[in-house]
Amino acid sequence: MPGQGRRPTKPIYVELSIRTDPDTLWELTQRPWHHQRWDARFSRIDYLNSPSEQPPESDAKEREGAQPVRFRYLLGPTRGPALTGSGVTTAERRRADGQRVSALRFASDSGWSPLQEGAGYWRYLPSSSEDPAADGTSAGGEPHVTFVTGYDYRSWRWRGGAQLDHWLVRPFVGWLTAWSFDRLRLWAERGIPPERALWHGLAEVAVRAGAAALAGAVDAAVTGQAVAGVLTAGVVLVFSALVPPSPVTPAARRCRRRPRPGARGRAAARAPRLLAALAPPSDRPAPSPSRKHLSSRRPSGNLGTITLEQP
């Protein structure tokens, strides 16, 4: 595992059991127009060398996966400052063990992006290849899929960049990934669109913050001390974070952030061979982007050395 400077890094791992069938989950995750709706790490995803923008999946006769597909991504407003980059992805939809996997490598266009270059994978573990009782989400024989991701990246190379990534960026990116996974679960299980789930989350944050502010104001009025009111508001806000989220609100806490113990967990956290065979985007010709607002600048660097073995 490459480190940021001298500080070793730990791959980001997120796992969540979703009560849905594999085909539905595949549709919501492999179609770029669906993916960009629930994944808060992206605002726009465009496939470049796939005219129909279909996911790069293999057919029944292909055992080694499909041809890799180049893509461009954007995080931020379509007009104004935004993080852009390019990547390459491929997937295997049909495997003998019933699982499905996809892999990608990516690189940012600009030096100020905290995720300069990286690699990752998705694993789809259906109920036939996972123990349904382990997640407690298969009561009544409902189909479920354990959705797993693992990825790592290189951040800034300037002095202090490794420390900033270790203490701030990487924990936030891991939390954002888990939050996005739960937003996907609400869409697949309850039919709650990602946009509505976001509003649910914002409303819940506003309610909790408002309750804390009200408690602080009441305490300040009773005691006549503004400092006491501020302290009360802070205490109420901290304790409100311990209250379980609403069932219709995305929450990162519902996801597993470490691999399960035992052979099953090690297998889920192991990067698939599909990733090792995937060439970095900088090693491929750069086609013209399919949207004007996506930068055509090619990334630099070699992503081939990034691995995803858990320490």
PDB file of C-alpha atoms in Angstrom:
ATOM      1  CA  MET A   1       0.000   0.000   0.000  1.00  0.00           C
ATOM      2  CA  PRO A   2       1.571   3.294  -0.961  1.00  0.00           C
ATOM      3  CA  GLY A   3       1.665   5.946   1.688  1.00  0.00           C
ATOM      4  CA  GLN A   4       1.343   9.682   1.669  1.00  0.00           C
ATOM      5  CA  GLY A   5       4.935  10.669   2.371  1.00  0.00           C
ATOM      6  CA  ARG A   6       6.152   8.651   5.371  1.00  0.00           C
ATOM      7  CA  ARG A   7       2.741   8.082   6.909  1.00  0.00           C
ATOM      8  CA  PRO A   8       1.115   4.771   5.863  1.00  0.00           C
ATOM      9  CA  THR A   9      -2.449   4.997   4.636  1.00  0.00           C
ATOM     10  CA  LYS A  10      -5.341   2.628   5.111  1.00  0.00           C
ATOM     11  CA  PRO A  11      -7.698   1.835   2.223  1.00  0.00           C
ATOM     12  CA  ILE A  12     -11.252   3.080   2.553  1.00  0.00           C
ATOM     13  CA  TYR A  13     -13.673   0.204   3.042  1.00  0.00           C
ATOM     14  CA  VAL A  14     -17.480   0.394   3.144  1.00  0.00           C
ATOM     15  CA  GLU A  15     -19.984  -2.473   3.258  1.00  0.00           C
ATOM     16  CA  LEU A  16     -23.769  -2.369   3.341  1.00  0.00           C
ATOM     17  CA  SER A  17     -26.494  -4.976   2.954  1.00  0.00           C
ATOM     18  CA  ILE A  18     -29.314  -3.827   0.659  1.00  0.00           C
ATOM     19  CA  ARG A  19     -32.699  -5.561   0.347  1.00  0.00           C
ATOM     20  CA  THR A  20     -32.956  -5.716  -3.408  1.00  0.00           C
ATOM     21  CA  ASP A  21     -32.107  -8.039  -6.268  1.00  0.00           C
ATOM     22  CA  PRO A  22     -28.697  -7.966  -7.997  1.00  0.00           C
ATOM     23  CA  ASP A  23     -30.092  -6.685 -11.304  1.00  0.00           C
ATOM     24  CA  THR A  24     -31.705  -3.652  -9.679  1.00  0.00           C
ATOM     25  CA  LEU A  25     -28.554  -2.766  -7.756  1.00  0.00           C
ATOM     26  CA  TRP A  26     -26.480  -3.235 -10.893  1.00  0.00           C
ATOM     27  CA  GLU A  27     -28.742  -0.861 -12.788  1.00  0.00           C
ATOM     28  CA  LEU A  28     -28.541   1.845 -10.116  1.00  0.00           C
ATOM     29  CA  THR A  29     -24.767   1.663  -9.789  1.00  0.00           C
ATOM     30  CA  GLN A  30     -23.467   0.923 -13.274  1.00  0.00           C
ATOM     31  CA  ARG A  31     -25.544   3.420 -15.249  1.00  0.00           C
ATOM     32  CA  PRO A  32     -23.693   6.753 -15.047  1.00  0.00           C
ATOM     33  CA  TRP A  33     -26.901   8.815 -15.005  1.00  0.00           C
ATOM     34  CA  HIS A  34     -28.063   6.845 -11.942  1.00  0.00           C
ATOM     35  CA  HIS A  35     -24.657   6.685 -10.276  1.00  0.00           C
ATOM     36  CA  GLN A  36     -24.182  10.446 -10.274  1.00  0.00           C
ATOM     37  CA  ARG A  37     -27.526  10.912  -8.499  1.00  0.00           C
ATOM     38  CA  TRP A  38     -26.798   8.927  -5.325  1.00  0.00           C
ATOM     39  CA  ASP A  39     -22.998   9.161  -5.065  1.00  0.00           C
ATOM     40  CA  ALA A  40     -22.114  12.462  -3.371  1.00  0.00           C
ATOM     41  CA  ARG A  41     -18.512  12.123  -4.542  1.00  0.00           C
ATOM     42  CA  PHE A  42     -19.572  13.044  -8.094  1.00  0.00           C
ATOM     43  CA  SER A  43     -21.768  15.667  -9.698  1.00  0.00           C
ATOM     44  CA  ARG A  44     -21.389  14.440 -13.290  1.00  0.00           C
ATOM     45  CA  ILE A  45     -20.107  11.223 -14.910  1.00  0.00           C
ATOM     46  CA  ASP A  46     -19.765  10.826 -18.680  1.00  0.00           C
ATOM     47  CA  TYR A  47     -18.619   7.736 -20.552  1.00  0.00           C
ATOM     48  CA  LEU A  48     -16.386   8.732 -23.455  1.00  0.00           C
ATOM     49  CA  ASN A  49     -15.868   5.740 -25.743  1.00  0.00           C
ATOM     50  CA  SER A  50     -19.329   4.223 -25.250  1.00  0.00           C
ATOM     51  CA  PRO A  51     -21.840   5.955 -27.578  1.00  0.00           C
ATOM     52  CA  SER A  52     -24.866   4.478 -25.816  1.00  0.00           C
ATOM     53  CA  GLU A  53     -23.379   5.129 -22.355  1.00  0.00           C
ATOM     54  CA  GLN A  54     -24.016   1.524 -21.348  1.00  0.00           C
ATOM     55  CA  PRO A  55     -22.041   0.065 -18.440  1.00  0.00           C
ATOM     56  CA  PRO A  56     -18.888  -1.831 -19.449  1.00  0.00           C
ATOM     57  CA  GLU A  57     -20.269  -5.238 -18.571  1.00  0.00           C
ATOM     58  CA  SER A  58     -19.328  -8.614 -20.033  1.00  0.00           C
ATOM     59  CA  ASP A  59     -21.733 -10.984 -21.721  1.00  0.00           C
ATOM     60  CA  ALA A  60     -22.257 -14.663 -20.945  1.00  0.00           C
ATOM     61  CA  LYS A  61     -19.429 -15.766 -23.227  1.00  0.00           C
ATOM     62  CA  GLU A  62     -16.816 -13.391 -21.850  1.00  0.00           C
ATOM     63  CA  ARG A  63     -15.041 -14.631 -18.737  1.00  0.00           C
ATOM     64  CA  GLU A  64     -12.401 -11.957 -18.528  1.00  0.00           C
ATOM     65  CA  GLY A  65     -14.773  -8.976 -18.432  1.00  0.00           C
ATOM     66  CA  ALA A  66     -15.641  -6.329 -20.969  1.00  0.00           C
ATOM     67  CA  GLN A  67     -13.499  -3.786 -22.730  1.00  0.00           C
ATOM     68  CA  PRO A  68     -12.544  -0.945 -20.381  1.00  0.00           C
ATOM     69  CA  VAL A  69     -14.484   2.273 -20.815  1.00  0.00           C
ATOM     70  CA  ARG A  70     -13.004   5.735 -20.363  1.00  0.00           C
ATOM     71  CA  PHE A  71     -14.993   8.312 -18.412  1.00  0.00           C
ATOM     72  CA  ARG A  72     -14.811  11.903 -17.247  1.00  0.00           C
ATOM     73  CA  TYR A  73     -16.055  13.042 -13.845  1.00  0.00           C
ATOM     74  CA  LEU A  74     -16.878  16.360 -12.226  1.00  0.00           C
ATOM     75  CA  LEU A  75     -17.521  17.400  -8.639  1.00  0.00           C
ATOM     76  CA  GLY A  76     -18.940  20.868  -8.204  1.00  0.00           C
ATOM     77  CA  PRO A  77     -21.085  23.268 -10.237  1.00  0.00           C
ATOM     78  CA  THR A  78     -21.161  22.919 -14.012  1.00  0.00           C
ATOM     79  CA  ARG A  79     -20.077  26.541 -14.220  1.00  0.00           C
ATOM     80  CA  GLY A  80     -17.417  27.769 -11.845  1.00  0.00           C
ATOM     81  CA  PRO A  81     -14.740  26.073  -9.732  1.00  0.00           C
ATOM     82  CA  ALA A  82     -14.999  22.297  -9.829  1.00  0.00           C
ATOM     83  CA  LEU A  83     -12.877  19.191  -9.454  1.00  0.00           C
ATOM     84  CA  THR A  84     -12.545  17.277 -12.720  1.00  0.00           C
ATOM     85  CA  GLY A  85     -10.659  14.203 -13.803  1.00  0.00           C
ATOM     86  CA  SER A  86     -10.714  11.105 -15.949  1.00  0.00           C
ATOM     87  CA  GLY A  87     -10.702   7.386 -15.357  1.00  0.00           C
ATOM     88  CA  VAL A  88     -11.160   3.946 -16.814  1.00  0.00           C
ATOM     89  CA  THR A  89     -13.595   1.283 -15.598  1.00  0.00           C
ATOM     90  CA  THR A  90     -14.668  -2.248 -16.408  1.00  0.00           C
ATOM     91  CA  ALA A  91     -16.967  -4.850 -14.859  1.00  0.00           C
ATOM     92  CA  GLU A  92     -17.879  -8.521 -14.730  1.00  0.00           C
ATOM     93  CA  ARG A  93     -21.599  -9.112 -14.440  1.00  0.00           C
ATOM     94  CA  ARG A  94     -21.620 -12.902 -14.655  1.00  0.00           C
ATOM     95  CA  ARG A  95     -19.263 -14.999 -12.578  1.00  0.00           C
ATOM     96  CA  ALA A  96     -19.333 -18.637 -11.599  1.00  0.00           C
ATOM     97  CA  ASP A  97     -19.626 -17.827  -7.888  1.00  0.00           C
ATOM     98  CA  GLY A  98     -22.664 -15.586  -8.450  1.00  0.00           C
ATOM     99  CA  GLN A  99     -20.830 -12.417  -7.506  1.00  0.00           C
ATOM    100  CA  ARG A 100     -20.415  -9.354  -9.674  1.00  0.00           C
ATOM    101  CA  VAL A 101     -17.453  -7.002  -9.612  1.00  0.00           C
ATOM    102  CA  SER A 102     -16.376  -3.746 -11.179  1.00  0.00           C
ATOM    103  CA  ALA A 103     -13.108  -1.839 -10.965  1.00  0.00           C
ATOM    104  CA  LEU A 104     -11.818   1.608 -11.843  1.00  0.00           C
ATOM    105  CA  ARG A 105      -8.725   3.760 -11.869  1.00  0.00           C
ATOM    106  CA  PHE A 106      -8.898   7.537 -11.886  1.00  0.00           C
ATOM    107  CA  ALA A 107      -6.731  10.654 -11.883  1.00  0.00           C
ATOM    108  CA  SER A 108      -7.529  14.296 -11.226  1.00  0.00           C
ATOM    109  CA  ASP A 109      -6.793  17.125 -13.628  1.00  0.00           C
ATOM    110  CA  SER A 110      -5.609  19.643 -11.055  1.00  0.00           C
ATOM    111  CA  GLY A 111      -3.012  19.671  -8.317  1.00  0.00           C
ATOM    112  CA  TRP A 112      -5.399  21.128  -5.739  1.00  0.00           C
ATOM    113  CA  SER A 113      -7.705  18.097  -5.731  1.00  0.00           C
ATOM    114  CA  PRO A 114      -7.281  16.059  -2.497  1.00  0.00           C
ATOM    115  CA  LEU A 115      -7.730  12.841  -4.501  1.00  0.00           C
ATOM    116  CA  GLN A 116      -4.939  13.064  -7.033  1.00  0.00           C
ATOM    117  CA  GLU A 117      -5.092   9.504  -8.352  1.00  0.00           C
ATOM    118  CA  GLY A 118      -6.453   6.234  -7.135  1.00  0.00           C
ATOM    119  CA  ALA A 119      -8.079   2.885  -7.763  1.00  0.00           C
ATOM    120  CA  GLY A 120     -11.015   0.969  -6.372  1.00  0.00           C
ATOM    121  CA  TYR A 121     -13.602  -1.747  -6.837  1.00  0.00           C
ATOM    122  CA  TRP A 122     -17.201  -2.705  -6.122  1.00  0.00           C
ATOM    123  CA  ARG A 123     -18.315  -6.183  -5.118  1.00  0.00           C
ATOM    124  CA  TYR A 124     -21.911  -7.379  -5.336  1.00  0.00           C
ATOM    125  CA  LEU A 125     -22.424 -10.373  -3.033  1.00  0.00           C
ATOM    126  CA  PRO A 126     -25.937 -11.834  -3.479  1.00  0.00           C
ATOM    127  CA  SER A 127     -27.761 -13.781  -0.784  1.00  0.00           C
ATOM    128  CA  SER A 128     -26.643 -17.042  -2.350  1.00  0.00           C
ATOM    129  CA  SER A 129     -22.989 -16.211  -1.659  1.00  0.00           C
ATOM    130  CA  GLU A 130     -23.451 -14.508   1.740  1.00  0.00           C
ATOM    131  CA  ASP A 131     -24.990 -15.690   4.969  1.00  0.00           C
ATOM    132  CA  PRO A 132     -28.360 -13.851   5.100  1.00  0.00           C
ATOM    133  CA  ALA A 133     -28.577 -14.114   8.873  1.00  0.00           C
ATOM    134  CA  ALA A 134     -25.275 -12.268   9.276  1.00  0.00           C
ATOM    135  CA  ASP A 135     -26.833  -8.954   8.275  1.00  0.00           C
ATOM    136  CA  GLY A 136     -30.311  -9.432   9.691  1.00  0.00           C
ATOM    137  CA  THR A 137     -31.916  -8.054   6.544  1.00  0.00           C
ATOM    138  CA  SER A 138     -33.273 -11.185   4.892  1.00  0.00           C
ATOM    139  CA  ALA A 139     -36.296 -11.928   7.054  1.00  0.00           C
ATOM    140  CA  GLY A 140     -39.112 -13.455   5.063  1.00  0.00           C
ATOM    141  CA  GLY A 141     -36.806 -14.624   2.328  1.00  0.00           C
ATOM    142  CA  GLU A 142     -36.361 -11.188   0.749  1.00  0.00           C
ATOM    143  CA  PRO A 143     -33.455 -11.006  -1.721  1.00  0.00           C
ATOM    144  CA  HIS A 144     -30.537  -8.932  -0.586  1.00  0.00           C
ATOM    145  CA  VAL A 145     -27.122  -7.971  -1.882  1.00  0.00           C
ATOM    146  CA  THR A 146     -24.098  -7.071   0.206  1.00  0.00           C
ATOM    147  CA  PHE A 147     -22.545  -4.110  -1.586  1.00  0.00           C
ATOM    148  CA  VAL A 148     -18.837  -3.617  -0.865  1.00  0.00           C
ATOM    149  CA  THR A 149     -16.306  -1.029  -1.958  1.00  0.00           C
ATOM    150  CA  GLY A 150     -12.621  -0.679  -1.316  1.00  0.00           C
ATOM    151  CA  TYR A 151     -10.394   2.029  -2.720  1.00  0.00           C
ATOM    152  CA  ASP A 152      -7.266   3.982  -2.049  1.00  0.00           C
ATOM    153  CA  TYR A 153      -5.735   7.112  -3.488  1.00  0.00           C
ATOM    154  CA  ARG A 154      -2.729   9.407  -3.407  1.00  0.00           C
ATOM    155  CA  SER A 155      -3.279  12.867  -2.037  1.00  0.00           C
ATOM    156  CA  TRP A 156      -1.164  16.030  -2.075  1.00  0.00           C
ATOM    157  CA  ARG A 157       2.592  15.677  -2.204  1.00  0.00           C
ATOM    158  CA  TRP A 158       3.419  19.053  -0.659  1.00  0.00           C
ATOM    159  CA  ARG A 159       4.611  19.316   2.926  1.00  0.00           C
ATOM    160  CA  GLY A 160       1.742  18.892   5.315  1.00  0.00           C
ATOM    161  CA  GLY A 161      -0.507  17.347   2.675  1.00  0.00           C
ATOM    162  CA  ALA A 162      -0.100  13.839   4.100  1.00  0.00           C
ATOM    163  CA  GLN A 163      -1.083  14.967   7.595  1.00  0.00           C
ATOM    164  CA  LEU A 164      -4.077  16.921   6.316  1.00  0.00           C
ATOM    165  CA  ASP A 165      -5.245  13.924   4.319  1.00  0.00           C
ATOM    166  CA  HIS A 166      -4.767  11.526   7.238  1.00  0.00           C
ATOM    167  CA  TRP A 167      -6.644  13.570   9.825  1.00  0.00           C
ATOM    168  CA  LEU A 168      -9.253  15.385   7.740  1.00  0.00           C
ATOM    169  CA  VAL A 169      -9.686  14.399   4.087  1.00  0.00           C
ATOM    170  CA  ARG A 170      -9.582  10.610   4.362  1.00  0.00           C
ATOM    171  CA  PRO A 171     -12.052  10.370   7.274  1.00  0.00           C
ATOM    172  CA  PHE A 172     -14.427  12.722   5.465  1.00  0.00           C
ATOM    173  CA  VAL A 173     -14.162  10.809   2.170  1.00  0.00           C
ATOM    174  CA  GLY A 174     -14.845   7.540   4.002  1.00  0.00           C
ATOM    175  CA  TRP A 175     -17.865   9.069   5.761  1.00  0.00           C
ATOM    176  CA  LEU A 176     -19.157  10.529   2.476  1.00  0.00           C
ATOM    177  CA  THR A 177     -18.846   7.130   0.781  1.00  0.00           C
ATOM    178  CA  ALA A 178     -20.809   5.419   3.555  1.00  0.00           C
ATOM    179  CA  TRP A 179     -23.460   8.150   3.541  1.00  0.00           C
ATOM    180  CA  SER A 180     -23.832   7.743  -0.226  1.00  0.00           C
ATOM    181  CA  PHE A 181     -24.184   3.970   0.134  1.00  0.00           C
ATOM    182  CA  ASP A 182     -27.067   4.412   2.550  1.00  0.00           C
ATOM    183  CA  ARG A 183     -28.700   6.914   0.209  1.00  0.00           C
ATOM    184  CA  LEU A 184     -28.457   4.241  -2.490  1.00  0.00           C
ATOM    185  CA  ARG A 185     -30.049   1.730  -0.097  1.00  0.00           C
ATOM    186  CA  LEU A 186     -33.024   4.020   0.506  1.00  0.00           C
ATOM    187  CA  TRP A 187     -33.499   4.342  -3.240  1.00  0.00           C
ATOM    188  CA  ALA A 188     -33.281   0.591  -3.881  1.00  0.00           C
ATOM    189  CA  GLU A 189     -35.346  -0.536  -0.859  1.00  0.00           C
ATOM    190  CA  ARG A 190     -37.901   2.227  -0.305  1.00  0.00           C
ATOM    191  CA  GLY A 191     -37.992   3.987  -3.654  1.00  0.00           C
ATOM    192  CA  ILE A 192     -36.849   7.286  -2.087  1.00  0.00           C
ATOM    193  CA  PRO A 193     -35.078   9.287  -4.818  1.00  0.00           C
ATOM    194  CA  PRO A 194     -31.577  10.468  -3.862  1.00  0.00           C
ATOM    195  CA  GLU A 195     -32.627  14.106  -4.168  1.00  0.00           C
ATOM    196  CA  ARG A 196     -35.451  13.651  -1.664  1.00  0.00           C
ATOM    197  CA  ALA A 197     -33.165  11.688   0.671  1.00  0.00           C
ATOM    198  CA  LEU A 198     -30.770  14.649   0.665  1.00  0.00           C
ATOM    199  CA  TRP A 199     -33.581  16.990   1.709  1.00  0.00           C
ATOM    200  CA  HIS A 200     -34.561  14.543   4.446  1.00  0.00           C
ATOM    201  CA  GLY A 201     -31.012  14.678   5.748  1.00  0.00           C
ATOM    202  CA  LEU A 202     -30.828  18.472   5.633  1.00  0.00           C
ATOM    203  CA  ALA A 203     -34.169  18.770   7.409  1.00  0.00           C
ATOM    204  CA  GLU A 204     -33.054  16.428  10.174  1.00  0.00           C
ATOM    205  CA  VAL A 205     -29.820  18.367  10.666  1.00  0.00           C
ATOM    206  CA  ALA A 206     -31.830  21.604  10.830  1.00  0.00           C
ATOM    207  CA  VAL A 207     -34.185  20.143  13.443  1.00  0.00           C
ATOM    208  CA  ARG A 208     -31.347  18.942  15.655  1.00  0.00           C
ATOM    209  CA  ALA A 209     -29.457  22.221  15.334  1.00  0.00           C
ATOM    210  CA  GLY A 210     -32.641  24.171  16.023  1.00  0.00           C
ATOM    211  CA  ALA A 211     -33.351  22.144  19.173  1.00  0.00           C
ATOM    212  CA  ALA A 212     -29.826  22.826  20.419  1.00  0.00           C
ATOM    213  CA  ALA A 213     -30.135  26.545  19.685  1.00  0.00           C
ATOM    214  CA  LEU A 214     -33.513  26.717  21.449  1.00  0.00           C
ATOM    215  CA  ALA A 215     -32.167  24.948  24.528  1.00  0.00           C
ATOM    216  CA  GLY A 216     -29.219  27.339  24.622  1.00  0.00           C
ATOM    217  CA  ALA A 217     -31.448  30.392  24.279  1.00  0.00           C
ATOM    218  CA  VAL A 218     -33.754  29.228  27.085  1.00  0.00           C
ATOM    219  CA  ASP A 219     -30.823  28.522  29.384  1.00  0.00           C
ATOM    220  CA  ALA A 220     -29.242  31.908  28.641  1.00  0.00           C
ATOM    221  CA  ALA A 221     -32.548  33.646  29.366  1.00  0.00           C
ATOM    222  CA  VAL A 222     -33.063  31.806  32.671  1.00  0.00           C
ATOM    223  CA  THR A 223     -29.508  32.184  33.982  1.00  0.00           C
ATOM    224  CA  GLY A 224     -28.770  35.522  32.404  1.00  0.00           C
ATOM    225  CA  GLN A 225     -25.412  34.223  31.188  1.00  0.00           C
ATOM    226  CA  ALA A 226     -24.685  33.887  27.491  1.00  0.00           C
ATOM    227  CA  VAL A 227     -21.778  31.518  28.153  1.00  0.00           C
ATOM    228  CA  ALA A 228     -24.090  29.079  29.923  1.00  0.00           C
ATOM    229  CA  GLY A 229     -26.434  29.185  26.962  1.00  0.00           C
ATOM    230  CA  VAL A 230     -23.628  28.403  24.542  1.00  0.00           C
ATOM    231  CA  LEU A 231     -22.445  25.486  26.657  1.00  0.00           C
ATOM    232  CA  THR A 232     -25.969  24.107  26.930  1.00  0.00           C
ATOM    233  CA  ALA A 233     -26.460  24.357  23.179  1.00  0.00           C
ATOM    234  CA  GLY A 234     -23.213  22.512  22.609  1.00  0.00           C
ATOM    235  CA  VAL A 235     -24.125  19.719  25.025  1.00  0.00           C
ATOM    236  CA  VAL A 236     -27.578  19.290  23.485  1.00  0.00           C
ATOM    237  CA  LEU A 237     -26.057  19.225  20.006  1.00  0.00           C
ATOM    238  CA  VAL A 238     -23.563  16.515  21.006  1.00  0.00           C
ATOM    239  CA  PHE A 239     -26.247  14.358  22.597  1.00  0.00           C
ATOM    240  CA  SER A 240     -28.571  14.868  19.627  1.00  0.00           C
ATOM    241  CA  ALA A 241     -25.930  13.249  17.432  1.00  0.00           C
ATOM    242  CA  LEU A 242     -26.392  10.059  19.460  1.00  0.00           C
ATOM    243  CA  VAL A 243     -30.090   9.877  18.581  1.00  0.00           C
ATOM    244  CA  PRO A 244     -30.702   7.308  15.810  1.00  0.00           C
ATOM    245  CA  PRO A 245     -31.457   8.884  12.438  1.00  0.00           C
ATOM    246  CA  SER A 246     -34.870   8.766  10.834  1.00  0.00           C
ATOM    247  CA  PRO A 247     -35.569   5.641   8.728  1.00  0.00           C
ATOM    248  CA  VAL A 248     -35.874   7.869   5.641  1.00  0.00           C
ATOM    249  CA  THR A 249     -32.637   9.771   6.291  1.00  0.00           C
ATOM    250  CA  PRO A 250     -29.273   8.535   4.920  1.00  0.00           C
ATOM    251  CA  ALA A 251     -26.746   7.755   7.648  1.00  0.00           C
ATOM    252  CA  ALA A 252     -23.148   6.618   7.327  1.00  0.00           C
ATOM    253  CA  ARG A 253     -23.418   4.810  10.671  1.00  0.00           C
ATOM    254  CA  ARG A 254     -25.532   2.087   9.044  1.00  0.00           C
ATOM    255  CA  CYS A 255     -22.523   0.914   7.024  1.00  0.00           C
ATOM    256  CA  ARG A 256     -19.715  -1.357   8.106  1.00  0.00           C
ATOM    257  CA  ARG A 257     -16.397   0.468   7.835  1.00  0.00           C
ATOM    258  CA  ARG A 258     -14.049  -2.477   8.401  1.00  0.00           C
ATOM    259  CA  PRO A 259     -13.930  -5.925   6.785  1.00  0.00           C
ATOM    260  CA  ARG A 260     -15.652  -8.708   8.661  1.00  0.00           C
ATOM    261  CA  PRO A 261     -13.391 -11.076  10.603  1.00  0.00           C
ATOM    262  CA  GLY A 262     -12.604 -14.391   9.028  1.00  0.00           C
ATOM    263  CA  ALA A 263     -12.169 -15.677   5.500  1.00  0.00           C
ATOM    264  CA  ARG A 264     -15.377 -14.084   4.205  1.00  0.00           C
ATOM    265  CA  GLY A 265     -14.280 -10.627   5.278  1.00  0.00           C
ATOM    266  CA  ARG A 266     -10.825 -11.064   3.799  1.00  0.00           C
ATOM    267  CA  ALA A 267     -12.343 -12.181   0.517  1.00  0.00           C
ATOM    268  CA  ALA A 268     -14.669  -9.165   0.366  1.00  0.00           C
ATOM    269  CA  ALA A 269     -11.805  -6.761   1.113  1.00  0.00           C
ATOM    270  CA  ARG A 270      -9.448  -8.278  -1.437  1.00  0.00           C
ATOM    271  CA  ALA A 271      -9.092  -6.326  -4.657  1.00  0.00           C
ATOM    272  CA  PRO A 272     -10.350  -8.376  -7.645  1.00  0.00           C
ATOM    273  CA  ARG A 273      -8.052  -9.490 -10.426  1.00  0.00           C
ATOM    274  CA  LEU A 274     -10.070  -7.243 -12.685  1.00  0.00           C
ATOM    275  CA  LEU A 275      -8.401  -4.244 -11.057  1.00  0.00           C
ATOM    276  CA  ALA A 276      -4.866  -5.573 -11.502  1.00  0.00           C
ATOM    277  CA  ALA A 277      -5.492  -6.018 -15.222  1.00  0.00           C
ATOM    278  CA  LEU A 278      -6.916  -2.508 -15.641  1.00  0.00           C
ATOM    279  CA  ALA A 279      -4.458  -0.048 -17.152  1.00  0.00           C
ATOM    280  CA  PRO A 280      -4.271   3.468 -15.676  1.00  0.00           C
ATOM    281  CA  PRO A 281      -6.132   6.163 -17.635  1.00  0.00           C
ATOM    282  CA  SER A 282      -2.856   8.003 -18.294  1.00  0.00           C
ATOM    283  CA  ASP A 283      -1.613   4.969 -20.234  1.00  0.00           C
ATOM    284  CA  ARG A 284      -4.455   5.226 -22.760  1.00  0.00           C
ATOM    285  CA  PRO A 285      -5.168   7.744 -25.509  1.00  0.00           C
ATOM    286  CA  ALA A 286      -7.255  10.648 -24.250  1.00  0.00           C
ATOM    287  CA  PRO A 287     -10.436  11.031 -26.334  1.00  0.00           C
ATOM    288  CA  SER A 288     -12.269  14.315 -26.488  1.00  0.00           C
ATOM    289  CA  PRO A 289     -14.740  14.767 -23.623  1.00  0.00           C
ATOM    290  CA  SER A 290     -18.405  14.348 -24.444  1.00  0.00           C
ATOM    291  CA  ARG A 291     -19.431  17.518 -22.580  1.00  0.00           C
ATOM    292  CA  LYS A 292     -18.018  21.013 -23.036  1.00  0.00           C
ATOM    293  CA  HIS A 293     -17.828  21.742 -19.320  1.00  0.00           C
ATOM    294  CA  LEU A 294     -15.545  18.774 -18.656  1.00  0.00           C
ATOM    295  CA  SER A 295     -11.866  19.585 -18.981  1.00  0.00           C
ATOM    296  CA  SER A 296      -9.885  17.718 -21.645  1.00  0.00           C
ATOM    297  CA  ARG A 297      -6.596  17.935 -19.766  1.00  0.00           C
ATOM    298  CA  ARG A 298      -4.971  14.535 -19.332  1.00  0.00           C
ATOM    299  CA  PRO A 299      -3.954  13.301 -15.877  1.00  0.00           C
ATOM    300  CA  SER A 300      -0.356  12.490 -15.125  1.00  0.00           C
ATOM    301  CA  GLY A 301       1.198   9.831 -12.945  1.00  0.00           C
ATOM    302  CA  ASN A 302       1.188   6.084 -12.724  1.00  0.00           C
ATOM    303  CA  LEU A 303      -1.730   4.432 -10.943  1.00  0.00           C
ATOM    304  CA  GLY A 304      -0.543   0.927 -11.538  1.00  0.00           C
ATOM    305  CA  THR A 305       1.261   0.735  -8.193  1.00  0.00           C
ATOM    306  CA  ILE A 306      -1.819   1.365  -6.067  1.00  0.00           C
ATOM    307  CA  THR A 307      -3.054  -1.777  -4.376  1.00  0.00           C
ATOM    308  CA  LEU A 308      -5.974  -2.334  -2.038  1.00  0.00           C
ATOM    309  CA  GLU A 309      -4.870  -5.007   0.397  1.00  0.00           C
ATOM    310  CA  GLN A 310      -6.106  -4.271   3.903  1.00  0.00           C
ATOM    311  CA  PRO A 311      -3.272  -4.089   6.485  1.00  0.00           C
TER     312      PRO A 311
END
